[in-house]
Amino acid sequence: MPSPAANAPAAPREKSAPQKAMEKLGLRRDIDLALHLPLRYEDETRITPIAAARDGDAVQVEGVMRDCRIELRPRRQLVARLADDSGELTLRFLNFYPNHQKTLAAGQRVRVRGEVRHGFFGREMVHPHFKGVEPGAPLAQALTPVYPTSAQLPQAYLRKAVASALHRAPLDELLPPGTVPTGLPPLREALMRLHHPAPGLALAALEDRSHPAWQRLKFEELLAQQLSQLMARAQRGAQAAPRLVAQQGGLVDRLLAVLPFQLTGAQRRVVEEIAQDLARPREHDAADAADAADATHATPMNRLLQGDVGSGKTVVAALAAAVAIDCGWQCALMAPTEILAEQHFRKLVQWLEPLGIGIAWLTGSRKGKGRKEMLARVASGEAGLVVGTHAVIQDDVHFARLGLAIVDEQHRFGVAQRLALREKLHASSGDASAPGSAVLEPHLLMMSATPIPRTLAMTYYADLDVSTIDELPPGRTPVLTKVFADDKREMVVANIAAEVAKGRQVYWVCPLIEESEKLDLENATATHQRLADALPGQAVGLLHGRMPAAEKAAVMAEFSEGRMAVLVATTVIEVGVDVPNASLMVIEHAERFGLSQLHQLRGRVGRGAVASVCVLLYQGPLSPTGKDRLRAMAETTDGFEIARRDLEIRGPGEFMGARQSGDALLRFADLNEDAPLLALAREQAPRLLRQHPTAAQAHVARWLDSRAEFLKA
Ligand code: ADP
Ligand code: MG
């Protein structure tokens, strides 16, 4: 009698570990696998005579085993000797199994692949690949591809998966003639060649990606990226936002009148650029309406305001908010940390409350009754301005009439948070009261102190208008940066004492790395104690992310009001904190920070007229990129130059904070090297979209799939 299980319907098959690992790498569709290109190749198409292989060469050799034995000195290992007509080579294995000894037994013919070098036993290969062969066994016909992979995904499994997907994937040409630059092969041919290059093909050209097959792939990728940006722009053009026009003698003018300073020329220019976006009637409304001045809708603004640390972006945000509020709409201002949100809140209260504007304050730590009250003020529209962390976009927050959203330090929000913000904005936008009228989108203004290099702005952010504050408020002295090894600590502490004696304030920054948070915290606490001991009679405070929000705020307030001389802090102070009397910053373990992070931190000093110094203490030995970063910091204070070098040191994927391979937006093209291809893609994309919209859609779908969403963030 059959067991009941035998008749039960087959359970859905569990995905194997390598399958799951493939999905994690974004390799779901056949086309994804076909577009997963080799990092490099192994040459199994020929045999190199042992004597002709030089040290450091990765080669395949073939010969007959002379002997094979286990040595116990200098440690237990399998040592075998292989000979061909030209010479001899030692093969060495620190881990080995009975199978090794069988295949490599004296008298066996084997084919071995590995790197030749000089070792304990003379010329040798350590842990080479090997297989037993018959005399005259055929060689591989094409170079063997080596793919980027992960620990859970064996190279051989991936190789097979790619090879079979490559035959199934629809690789027909989607692009109409005249789109692809002349001289580049069809897509199918390019892919076949890159996955399985024929022997004798110029390996160097393949590996440095200058080969026409590579050029074809890079062009395709850049074109897809440009197209998706143009599509996003068109989509936005179809939407409507409230048209916000600043009134003569209105809130903006009244705010300008109470500010304790004059705007710089650059600030005036960007305020004007933003005002024009907010006030520009939608194109088809302008055409329809008898008088464009009466139009009530605008195209939603999508603008990035970039300006180096200290260039004065906050006041620009306040002025933009004033335009919206004056027209009867609400503005939300989001900052990445509570400290920063609170600082904005204080400043904006000081500027705007006297003008009669209600301001609400929302952060994660504000709970219970206080939060309820705030939510009510937001929902009723009584709060014209809502300031906070990402708590501002939580589900229970409902705006009465959200007209403008401002995101400060937008690059500090993760890709997922930026997407959530967009969705929330879309859902929570304002006035649907007029019957038959479409729901309006709010305008979006993003701010960043990490300037985007021009090439990146052109590609990643083709759907973004960019305003730049390229001038610092008057009277600033550039920060002097000094780099010291950690053993100069005593001297640095002496400098702190001198600075404090002059009535100045000092930051001491300790790194906080997630994996070793506890250790780092101990380190920060110890540093705090040591500085307190070294500076008797001075207030030395400690600030770190684990402290309750109220305590953090209290410490921050003491420092910003000048009652605390030295603030030892983890990177919670990194963004936006503004204490003009602070003139010295010491960054401990500077080698552990990224370049843009160091630049942000340094931006906390040099905000007043006093000459300021930033000391970077490092613990050697430095890695080459660590050295590059510290050198860049010492050589320049220009945020644009820093961003350029950061891009150079890290590459664009990481620059955008998308570290996982699946999120990296450009996999193949390099914005510096491939500028000519980028120019061609920029030229072709608008034409393609106009003349062949279906082909354009299909091309984007083929290339981007799930990535398309990320491109909007
Ligand atoms: P960031 O661009 O880094 O966000 P902030 O907006 O915090 O810079 O401004 C830095 C400091 O400069 C603040 O103290 C701010 O009040 C001040 N500030 C801004 N604009 C001007 C100006 N035009 N003249 C003088 N000080 C200014
Ligand atoms: Mg700021």
XYZ file of C-alpha atoms and ligand atoms in Angstrom:
741
model
C 0.000 0.000 0.000
C 1.457 3.345 -0.973
C 2.117 5.733 1.887
C -0.254 8.729 2.006
C 2.641 11.058 1.262
C 3.160 9.474 -2.128
C -0.234 10.692 -3.310
C 0.034 14.154 -1.822
C 0.711 16.923 -4.341
C 4.394 17.709 -4.602
C 5.421 20.413 -2.157
C 6.634 23.579 -3.890
C 10.310 23.033 -4.377
C 12.519 24.850 -1.889
C 14.972 27.190 -3.499
C 18.545 25.947 -3.165
C 21.133 28.056 -1.389
C 22.879 29.028 -4.641
C 19.532 30.003 -6.166
C 18.791 32.255 -3.228
C 22.276 33.720 -3.446
C 21.704 34.437 -7.136
C 18.489 36.293 -6.396
C 20.256 38.307 -3.762
C 22.681 39.457 -6.425
C 19.699 40.583 -8.513
C 20.080 37.662 -10.947
C 16.436 36.673 -11.441
C 15.613 36.775 -15.120
C 17.574 35.174 -17.940
C 18.443 38.621 -19.144
C 19.869 39.521 -15.711
C 22.208 36.552 -15.952
C 23.107 37.362 -19.544
C 24.037 40.859 -18.396
C 26.144 39.565 -15.507
C 29.549 39.951 -17.085
C 32.887 38.378 -16.173
C 35.386 40.211 -14.026
C 38.240 38.423 -15.752
C 39.071 35.208 -17.561
C 41.116 32.112 -17.011
C 42.977 30.716 -19.922
C 42.467 26.965 -20.170
C 42.900 27.039 -23.929
C 46.612 26.346 -23.850
C 49.371 24.613 -21.965
C 52.445 26.521 -20.879
C 55.747 24.626 -20.597
C 56.771 24.649 -16.919
C 60.107 26.270 -17.682
C 58.408 29.137 -19.580
C 56.138 30.146 -16.686
C 57.510 33.098 -14.816
C 56.917 33.886 -11.141
C 53.536 35.552 -10.699
C 52.084 34.106 -13.924
C 48.727 32.351 -13.727
C 49.131 29.468 -16.141
C 47.982 25.995 -17.029
C 50.638 23.330 -17.193
C 50.462 19.603 -17.893
C 52.798 16.799 -16.981
C 53.343 13.549 -15.150
C 53.560 13.310 -11.361
C 57.005 12.392 -10.025
C 56.012 11.853 -6.437
C 53.449 12.848 -3.840
C 53.924 12.731 -0.081
C 52.863 14.233 3.190
C 55.513 16.481 4.768
C 55.346 17.385 8.428
C 57.740 20.303 8.334
C 57.393 23.271 8.480
C 53.822 22.040 8.955
C 51.652 19.143 7.847
C 51.002 19.441 4.144
C 50.787 17.519 0.903
C 53.755 18.131 -1.377
C 53.748 16.740 -4.907
C 56.195 17.111 -7.797
C 55.079 17.534 -11.389
C 57.356 17.369 -14.432
C 57.002 18.032 -18.141
C 59.649 17.991 -20.881
C 60.893 21.423 -19.868
C 61.132 21.277 -16.062
C 59.654 20.581 -12.657
C 57.207 22.263 -10.334
C 56.100 21.651 -6.743
C 52.374 21.541 -5.919
C 51.563 22.247 -2.301
C 48.299 21.756 -0.348
C 47.778 22.746 3.265
C 44.323 21.177 3.273
C 43.916 17.938 1.385
C 41.780 14.846 1.071
C 42.416 11.237 0.015
C 41.252 12.217 -3.454
C 44.212 14.579 -3.793
C 46.688 11.808 -3.137
C 44.925 9.503 -5.584
C 44.838 11.940 -8.504
C 48.332 13.242 -7.821
C 49.978 9.854 -7.261
C 53.338 9.268 -8.957
C 52.934 8.330 -12.627
C 49.545 10.073 -13.098
C 49.124 12.628 -15.891
C 47.511 15.858 -14.652
C 46.579 19.276 -15.903
C 47.179 21.988 -13.297
C 46.195 25.633 -13.199
C 47.464 28.208 -10.725
C 49.930 30.947 -9.974
C 53.622 30.159 -10.111
C 55.793 31.576 -7.388
C 58.956 31.015 -5.446
C 58.377 29.258 -2.147
C 59.804 27.058 0.546
C 60.224 24.164 -1.916
C 61.471 26.182 -4.906
C 59.149 26.994 -7.847
C 55.673 26.050 -6.747
C 51.920 26.457 -6.963
C 49.919 26.563 -3.731
C 46.416 25.073 -3.872
C 46.269 24.909 -7.680
C 43.257 23.567 -9.576
C 44.049 20.153 -11.004
C 42.468 17.328 -12.878
C 43.671 13.985 -14.135
C 43.765 13.798 -17.973
C 44.496 11.325 -20.731
C 47.362 12.227 -23.069
C 46.075 14.577 -25.771
C 42.856 15.525 -23.908
C 41.213 18.480 -25.730
C 41.701 22.034 -24.438
C 38.934 24.577 -23.784
C 37.810 26.355 -26.947
C 37.118 29.678 -25.261
C 38.539 31.537 -22.295
C 36.849 30.589 -19.031
C 34.879 33.476 -17.509
C 35.242 34.373 -13.838
C 32.103 36.132 -12.573
C 31.560 38.432 -9.633
C 29.852 36.262 -7.054
C 29.229 35.812 -3.349
C 30.339 33.252 -0.795
C 27.104 31.232 -1.074
C 27.272 31.027 -4.853
C 29.977 28.733 -6.261
C 31.684 29.998 -9.397
C 30.993 26.743 -11.261
C 27.242 26.916 -10.501
C 27.041 30.520 -11.628
C 29.030 29.752 -14.771
C 26.545 27.072 -15.774
C 23.548 29.246 -14.934
C 24.895 32.107 -17.043
C 25.769 29.852 -19.969
C 22.270 28.387 -20.181
C 20.508 31.718 -19.542
C 22.578 33.247 -22.294
C 21.010 30.865 -24.794
C 17.458 31.400 -23.566
C 17.552 35.180 -23.010
C 15.793 37.316 -25.612
C 18.715 39.232 -27.025
C 17.230 40.564 -30.230
C 18.110 44.147 -31.081
C 15.593 46.544 -29.553
C 17.240 49.741 -30.668
C 16.331 51.136 -34.067
C 19.177 51.532 -36.584
C 21.250 54.636 -36.086
C 21.014 54.563 -32.286
C 24.093 52.537 -31.482
C 27.409 54.226 -32.342
C 28.948 52.811 -35.507
C 31.587 50.138 -35.141
C 29.987 48.453 -32.127
C 28.725 44.857 -32.495
C 25.081 43.752 -32.073
C 24.084 43.001 -28.486
C 23.934 39.233 -28.875
C 27.353 39.095 -30.463
C 28.820 41.411 -27.839
C 27.480 39.276 -25.005
C 28.619 35.985 -26.536
C 32.065 37.413 -26.984
C 32.302 38.782 -23.448
C 31.076 35.603 -21.787
C 33.058 33.194 -23.938
C 35.900 34.976 -25.685
C 37.712 32.994 -28.337
C 41.356 32.244 -27.517
C 43.701 34.744 -29.037
C 41.340 37.663 -28.450
C 43.184 40.601 -26.918
C 42.668 39.801 -23.256
C 43.942 43.188 -22.178
C 41.216 44.974 -24.165
C 38.612 42.699 -22.613
C 39.849 43.162 -19.122
C 40.280 46.915 -19.268
C 36.865 47.100 -20.948
C 37.984 49.056 -23.994
C 36.976 46.274 -26.422
C 34.059 47.189 -28.759
C 31.934 44.462 -27.146
C 32.348 46.231 -23.810
C 31.665 49.603 -25.395
C 28.386 48.253 -26.690
C 27.340 47.110 -23.212
C 28.354 50.368 -21.606
C 26.481 52.371 -24.190
C 23.366 50.265 -23.609
C 23.584 50.816 -19.894
C 24.110 54.568 -20.150
C 21.267 54.847 -22.626
C 18.890 52.951 -20.307
C 19.871 55.229 -17.472
C 19.291 58.391 -19.510
C 15.970 57.126 -20.795
C 14.678 56.264 -17.354
C 15.553 59.744 -16.150
C 13.760 61.357 -19.076
C 10.732 59.171 -18.389
C 10.711 60.194 -14.748
C 10.823 63.816 -15.832
C 7.938 63.321 -18.248
C 5.955 61.606 -15.511
C 6.539 64.539 -13.202
C 5.533 66.931 -15.951
C 2.164 65.223 -16.098
C 1.566 65.850 -12.413
C 0.443 69.051 -10.773
C 1.507 70.878 -7.632
C 0.013 74.010 -6.135
C 1.332 77.138 -7.776
C 3.030 79.195 -5.067
C 3.693 82.843 -5.789
C 5.464 85.070 -3.255
C 3.519 88.247 -2.544
C 5.095 91.696 -2.453
C 5.502 92.702 1.193
C 4.459 89.193 2.243
C 6.065 86.686 4.579
C 9.280 86.386 2.567
C 9.955 90.107 2.722
C 9.097 90.214 6.394
C 11.478 87.306 7.094
C 14.284 88.988 5.154
C 13.750 92.096 7.251
C 14.240 90.292 10.588
C 17.282 88.174 9.613
C 20.452 89.220 11.466
C 22.450 89.209 8.202
C 22.252 90.021 4.503
C 21.936 87.120 2.088
C 25.010 86.416 0.011
C 24.698 86.835 -3.741
C 24.639 83.056 -4.163
C 21.862 82.685 -1.601
C 19.794 85.357 -3.360
C 20.269 83.566 -6.676
C 19.177 80.138 -5.418
C 16.193 81.613 -3.536
C 15.120 83.144 -6.833
C 15.575 79.835 -8.697
C 13.388 78.060 -6.162
C 10.759 80.818 -6.201
C 10.543 80.546 -9.971
C 9.963 76.775 -9.809
C 7.201 77.237 -7.270
C 5.508 79.989 -9.251
C 5.840 78.661 -12.814
C 2.441 77.726 -14.277
C 2.159 74.249 -15.773
C 2.824 74.321 -19.469
C -0.527 73.092 -20.684
C -2.363 75.254 -18.139
C -0.472 78.250 -19.392
C -1.522 77.402 -22.918
C -5.143 76.757 -21.953
C -5.741 79.594 -19.587
C -6.530 82.899 -21.146
C -4.228 84.471 -18.638
C -1.332 82.395 -17.288
C -1.137 84.642 -14.241
C -4.354 83.074 -12.986
C -3.060 79.492 -13.238
C -3.350 77.659 -9.925
C -1.149 74.661 -10.727
C 2.587 74.300 -11.202
C 4.773 71.385 -12.273
C 6.093 69.796 -9.041
C 9.554 71.101 -8.269
C 12.307 68.490 -8.014
C 15.330 70.513 -7.043
C 18.602 69.791 -5.299
C 20.158 72.659 -3.402
C 23.824 71.943 -2.969
C 26.200 74.107 -1.042
C 29.297 73.364 0.920
C 29.100 73.016 4.680
C 28.479 76.433 6.218
C 27.296 78.036 3.001
C 23.935 78.876 4.588
C 21.333 76.478 3.226
C 19.019 76.661 6.243
C 17.958 80.221 5.601
C 17.227 79.358 1.983
C 14.972 76.556 3.221
C 13.226 78.992 5.562
C 12.584 81.414 2.715
C 11.161 78.659 0.518
C 8.932 77.583 3.399
C 7.789 81.181 3.785
C 6.610 81.268 0.172
C 4.500 78.136 0.667
C 3.081 79.186 4.016
C 2.229 82.646 2.745
C 0.121 81.026 0.033
C -1.763 78.987 2.631
C 0.124 75.700 2.212
C 2.130 73.663 4.694
C 5.828 72.916 4.542
C 7.612 69.856 5.982
C 11.328 70.019 6.782
C 13.068 66.705 7.382
C 16.546 66.204 8.822
C 18.462 62.917 9.204
C 19.160 63.164 12.959
C 17.321 64.437 16.002
C 20.108 66.808 16.927
C 19.991 68.426 13.550
C 16.204 68.531 13.458
C 16.188 70.180 16.840
C 18.742 72.747 15.776
C 16.649 73.617 12.732
C 13.612 73.812 14.927
C 15.226 76.304 17.323
C 16.498 78.486 14.532
C 13.226 78.457 12.620
C 11.183 79.156 15.733
C 13.407 82.139 16.376
C 12.946 83.437 12.837
C 9.372 82.503 12.019
C 7.329 82.440 15.211
C 7.541 86.209 15.700
C 5.980 86.442 12.235
C 2.997 84.451 13.461
C 3.769 81.064 11.947
C 2.880 77.885 13.821
C 5.673 75.316 13.934
C 5.259 71.655 14.873
C 8.051 69.349 15.925
C 8.047 65.614 15.271
C 10.767 63.096 16.074
C 10.907 59.416 16.917
C 11.498 60.078 20.594
C 8.477 62.328 20.926
C 5.670 59.981 21.917
C 2.343 59.917 23.726
C 0.341 63.053 24.427
C 2.918 65.462 23.047
C 2.955 63.600 19.766
C -0.860 63.483 19.606
C -1.036 67.230 20.055
C 1.519 67.807 17.335
C -0.305 65.459 14.959
C -3.531 67.351 15.560
C -1.849 70.648 14.749
C -0.448 69.174 11.546
C -3.778 67.689 10.513
C -5.704 70.885 11.197
C -3.233 72.983 9.274
C -2.566 75.137 12.317
C 1.125 74.257 11.985
C 2.360 75.915 8.836
C 5.780 74.355 9.204
C 6.511 70.830 10.441
C 10.113 70.103 11.413
C 11.497 66.718 12.371
C 13.319 63.523 11.517
C 11.876 60.840 9.263
C 9.107 60.687 11.907
C 7.555 63.385 9.712
C 6.667 60.761 7.107
C 5.278 58.131 9.474
C 1.888 56.670 8.608
C -0.040 58.483 11.306
C 1.070 61.914 10.115
C -1.574 63.590 7.981
C -1.065 67.002 6.519
C -3.969 69.325 5.881
C -2.376 70.898 2.813
C 1.227 69.884 2.226
C 2.647 72.099 -0.486
C 6.408 71.818 -0.049
C 8.700 69.167 1.396
C 12.316 69.971 2.202
C 14.853 67.249 2.931
C 18.065 68.406 4.563
C 21.285 66.419 4.086
C 19.329 64.211 1.739
C 22.265 61.913 0.996
C 22.210 60.799 4.623
C 18.818 59.221 4.147
C 19.061 55.725 2.738
C 17.694 54.857 -0.673
C 14.751 53.050 0.947
C 13.901 56.052 3.118
C 14.005 58.375 0.132
C 11.617 56.101 -1.738
C 9.294 55.980 1.286
C 9.362 59.748 1.383
C 8.282 59.981 -2.233
C 5.427 57.590 -1.695
C 4.323 59.404 1.414
C 4.438 62.731 -0.347
C 2.431 61.340 -3.175
C -0.187 60.050 -0.743
C -0.301 63.000 1.612
C -0.427 65.826 -0.821
C -2.894 68.505 -0.413
C -6.039 69.957 -1.696
C -8.438 67.536 -3.293
C -11.350 69.654 -2.165
C -12.277 71.182 -5.493
C -14.625 68.668 -7.110
C -13.106 66.937 -10.097
C -9.666 68.375 -9.439
C -6.730 65.983 -9.405
C -4.791 65.421 -6.191
C -1.833 67.777 -6.080
C 1.766 66.745 -5.448
C 3.913 68.762 -3.077
C 7.054 70.457 -4.381
C 10.292 68.806 -3.341
C 13.505 70.554 -2.341
C 16.495 68.449 -1.330
C 19.570 69.919 0.284
C 23.042 68.463 0.439
C 26.460 69.566 1.560
C 28.055 66.769 -0.414
C 28.108 68.274 -3.835
C 27.472 65.955 -6.693
C 30.207 66.099 -9.312
C 28.920 67.387 -12.628
C 29.185 64.060 -14.421
C 27.116 62.384 -11.739
C 24.541 65.144 -11.734
C 24.178 64.652 -15.475
C 23.612 60.916 -15.287
C 22.129 59.883 -11.984
C 20.182 63.040 -11.578
C 19.185 63.995 -15.071
C 15.660 64.432 -13.682
C 16.824 66.865 -11.069
C 17.301 70.588 -11.287
C 20.325 71.700 -9.344
C 20.949 74.986 -7.549
C 24.366 75.627 -6.130
C 25.484 78.006 -3.390
C 29.053 78.595 -4.464
C 29.979 81.295 -2.004
C 30.447 81.281 1.754
C 29.053 84.077 3.946
C 31.641 86.838 4.363
C 34.288 86.817 7.079
C 35.053 83.112 7.187
C 38.664 81.952 7.457
C 39.447 78.613 5.811
C 40.090 75.767 8.233
C 43.703 74.630 8.485
C 43.992 70.825 8.525
C 46.868 68.960 10.170
C 47.486 65.232 10.063
C 49.329 63.541 12.955
C 50.084 59.984 14.002
C 48.339 58.987 17.191
C 51.512 59.300 19.291
C 51.208 63.109 19.042
C 48.148 63.023 21.279
C 49.844 64.779 24.235
C 50.801 67.708 22.081
C 47.266 67.919 20.716
C 45.810 67.956 24.216
C 48.190 70.809 25.103
C 46.822 72.712 22.103
C 43.306 72.162 23.339
C 44.211 73.727 26.681
C 45.622 76.764 24.885
C 42.547 77.159 22.706
C 40.167 76.838 25.626
C 42.175 79.420 27.565
C 41.367 81.875 24.760
C 37.653 81.298 25.343
C 37.239 79.081 22.285
C 35.477 75.751 22.110
C 36.704 72.388 20.924
C 35.192 69.234 19.437
C 36.864 65.862 19.907
C 35.338 63.261 17.626
C 35.622 59.515 18.256
C 34.614 56.981 15.654
C 31.641 54.736 16.214
C 31.578 51.651 14.094
C 28.549 49.445 14.263
C 30.310 46.120 14.676
C 32.307 47.274 17.641
C 29.935 49.845 19.020
C 30.468 48.772 22.600
C 34.261 48.997 22.379
C 34.090 52.344 20.653
C 31.775 53.650 23.305
C 34.264 52.599 25.981
C 36.927 54.392 24.026
C 34.849 57.582 23.811
C 34.146 57.413 27.538
C 37.837 56.899 28.321
C 38.858 59.778 26.070
C 36.291 61.959 27.791
C 37.747 61.082 31.190
C 41.310 61.738 30.075
C 40.444 65.143 28.634
C 38.479 66.078 31.742
C 41.545 65.180 33.844
C 43.889 67.109 31.568
C 41.712 70.235 31.626
C 40.893 70.840 35.270
C 38.300 73.532 35.861
C 36.897 73.263 32.314
C 33.571 71.748 31.380
C 34.145 68.693 29.204
C 31.006 66.989 27.884
C 30.244 63.669 26.238
C 27.721 63.061 23.492
C 26.914 59.753 21.843
C 24.094 58.121 19.961
C 23.086 55.755 22.772
C 22.133 58.612 25.103
C 18.437 59.443 25.594
C 17.332 62.284 23.333
C 16.672 64.667 26.209
C 20.159 64.155 27.588
C 21.687 64.672 24.144
C 19.740 67.882 23.717
C 20.883 69.116 27.141
C 24.556 68.472 26.353
C 24.226 70.070 22.943
C 22.524 73.112 24.430
C 25.331 73.611 26.976
C 27.897 73.459 24.217
C 26.089 75.740 21.804
C 25.408 78.288 24.520
C 29.116 78.396 25.327
C 28.915 76.900 28.799
C 30.930 73.847 27.812
C 34.516 74.151 26.553
C 35.119 70.716 25.081
C 32.651 68.285 23.574
C 33.754 64.690 23.122
C 31.355 63.152 20.656
C 30.784 60.263 18.350
C 29.686 61.098 14.850
C 26.236 62.171 16.004
C 27.541 65.699 15.545
C 28.473 64.997 11.979
C 25.735 66.821 10.169
C 24.779 70.430 10.284
C 25.588 71.331 13.890
C 26.328 75.029 14.081
C 28.440 76.537 16.901
C 30.445 79.425 15.451
C 32.702 79.799 18.516
C 34.159 76.299 18.066
C 37.598 76.716 16.527
C 39.373 73.383 16.965
C 38.290 69.928 15.989
C 40.247 66.788 16.723
C 39.218 63.638 14.894
C 40.557 60.475 16.434
C 41.114 57.424 14.210
C 40.559 59.634 11.206
C 41.576 56.686 9.010
C 38.292 54.984 9.850
C 36.140 57.721 8.333
C 35.096 58.184 4.745
C 36.230 61.295 2.938
C 32.884 63.036 2.730
C 32.246 62.228 6.372
C 35.558 63.853 7.334
C 34.646 66.893 5.283
C 31.251 67.123 6.987
C 32.851 66.842 10.404
C 35.451 69.462 9.610
C 32.642 71.758 8.525
C 31.615 72.047 12.196
C 34.544 74.442 12.723
C 35.431 77.562 10.782
C 31.850 78.790 10.982
C 32.728 82.086 12.608
C 35.408 84.659 11.883
C 38.101 83.001 14.057
C 40.843 81.000 12.351
C 40.129 77.324 12.934
C 42.130 74.137 12.913
C 41.169 70.530 12.267
C 43.540 67.849 13.571
C 43.321 64.388 12.060
C 44.868 61.782 14.340
C 45.485 58.437 12.732
C 46.631 55.034 13.801
C 49.048 53.431 11.360
C 49.688 51.546 9.214
C 47.484 53.360 6.726
C 45.962 51.601 3.740
C 46.635 53.270 0.368
C 43.088 54.643 0.189
C 43.340 55.761 3.823
C 46.449 57.706 2.891
C 44.676 59.230 -0.128
C 41.779 60.369 2.009
C 43.901 62.057 4.661
C 46.022 63.704 1.997
C 42.925 65.031 0.243
C 41.692 66.495 3.523
C 45.003 68.249 4.182
C 45.208 69.593 0.651
C 41.797 71.118 0.145
C 38.755 72.498 1.955
C 36.718 72.786 -1.233
C 33.717 70.477 -1.029
C 33.554 70.031 -4.791
C 37.178 68.982 -4.969
C 36.633 66.605 -2.030
C 33.647 65.057 -3.767
C 35.639 64.629 -6.957
C 38.461 62.869 -5.140
C 36.012 60.768 -3.186
C 34.553 59.577 -6.442
C 38.038 58.813 -7.702
C 39.004 56.853 -4.602
C 35.770 54.931 -4.196
C 33.998 54.779 -7.538
C 30.433 55.951 -8.169
C 28.542 52.941 -6.791
C 29.838 53.456 -3.345
C 29.764 57.205 -3.652
C 26.007 57.059 -3.896
C 25.812 55.036 -0.717
C 24.617 51.998 -2.615
C 27.070 49.422 -1.470
C 25.202 46.301 -2.418
C 25.896 45.133 -5.901
C 22.174 45.052 -6.674
C 21.809 48.741 -5.943
C 24.805 49.998 -7.833
C 23.301 52.078 -10.568
C 25.988 51.814 -13.188
C 27.630 48.451 -13.312
C 29.713 48.714 -16.423
C 30.203 52.289 -17.495
C 32.668 54.514 -15.707
C 31.656 58.129 -15.742
C 35.192 59.412 -16.005
C 36.475 57.019 -18.615
C 33.319 56.749 -20.651
C 32.443 60.417 -20.994
C 32.292 60.156 -24.825
C 29.798 57.280 -24.636
C 27.785 59.190 -22.076
C 27.624 62.164 -24.425
C 26.309 59.895 -27.198
C 23.710 58.360 -24.911
C 22.552 61.816 -23.842
C 22.200 62.778 -27.456
C 20.274 59.647 -28.458
C 17.916 59.301 -25.492
C 15.536 62.214 -26.197
C 15.328 61.338 -29.890
C 14.593 57.707 -29.141
C 11.892 58.605 -26.649
C 10.225 60.926 -29.169
C 10.481 58.724 -32.244
C 10.444 55.184 -30.835
C 8.764 55.279 -27.423
C 8.009 51.532 -27.439
C 11.618 50.594 -28.139
C 12.716 53.019 -25.438
C 10.376 51.415 -22.873
C 11.541 47.917 -23.804
C 15.165 48.925 -23.532
C 14.705 50.384 -20.052
C 12.791 47.304 -18.914
C 15.521 45.004 -20.189
C 18.249 46.896 -18.410
C 16.787 48.212 -15.235
C 13.900 46.074 -14.041
C 13.889 46.525 -10.279
C 16.638 49.063 -10.461
C 14.280 51.528 -12.098
C 12.753 52.286 -8.701
C 16.117 53.060 -7.206
C 16.827 55.530 -9.920
C 13.956 57.671 -8.732
C 15.211 57.870 -5.169
P 24.750 74.841 5.966
O 24.708 75.249 4.548
O 25.991 74.053 6.280
O 23.493 74.158 6.417
P 23.881 76.860 7.804
O 22.595 77.127 7.153
O 23.867 76.073 9.068
O 24.888 76.182 6.793
O 24.619 78.245 8.005
C 25.868 78.334 8.643
C 25.949 79.581 9.508
O 26.034 80.731 8.696
C 24.739 79.783 10.379
O 25.163 80.283 11.618
C 23.932 80.806 9.619
O 23.062 81.530 10.461
C 25.016 81.669 9.035
N 24.646 82.369 7.807
C 23.869 81.912 6.807
N 23.788 82.800 5.812
C 24.537 83.864 6.188
C 24.847 85.114 5.581
N 24.381 85.439 4.388
N 25.660 85.949 6.262
C 26.146 85.618 7.472
N 25.891 84.467 8.097
C 25.087 83.576 7.465
Mg 22.794 72.477 7.210
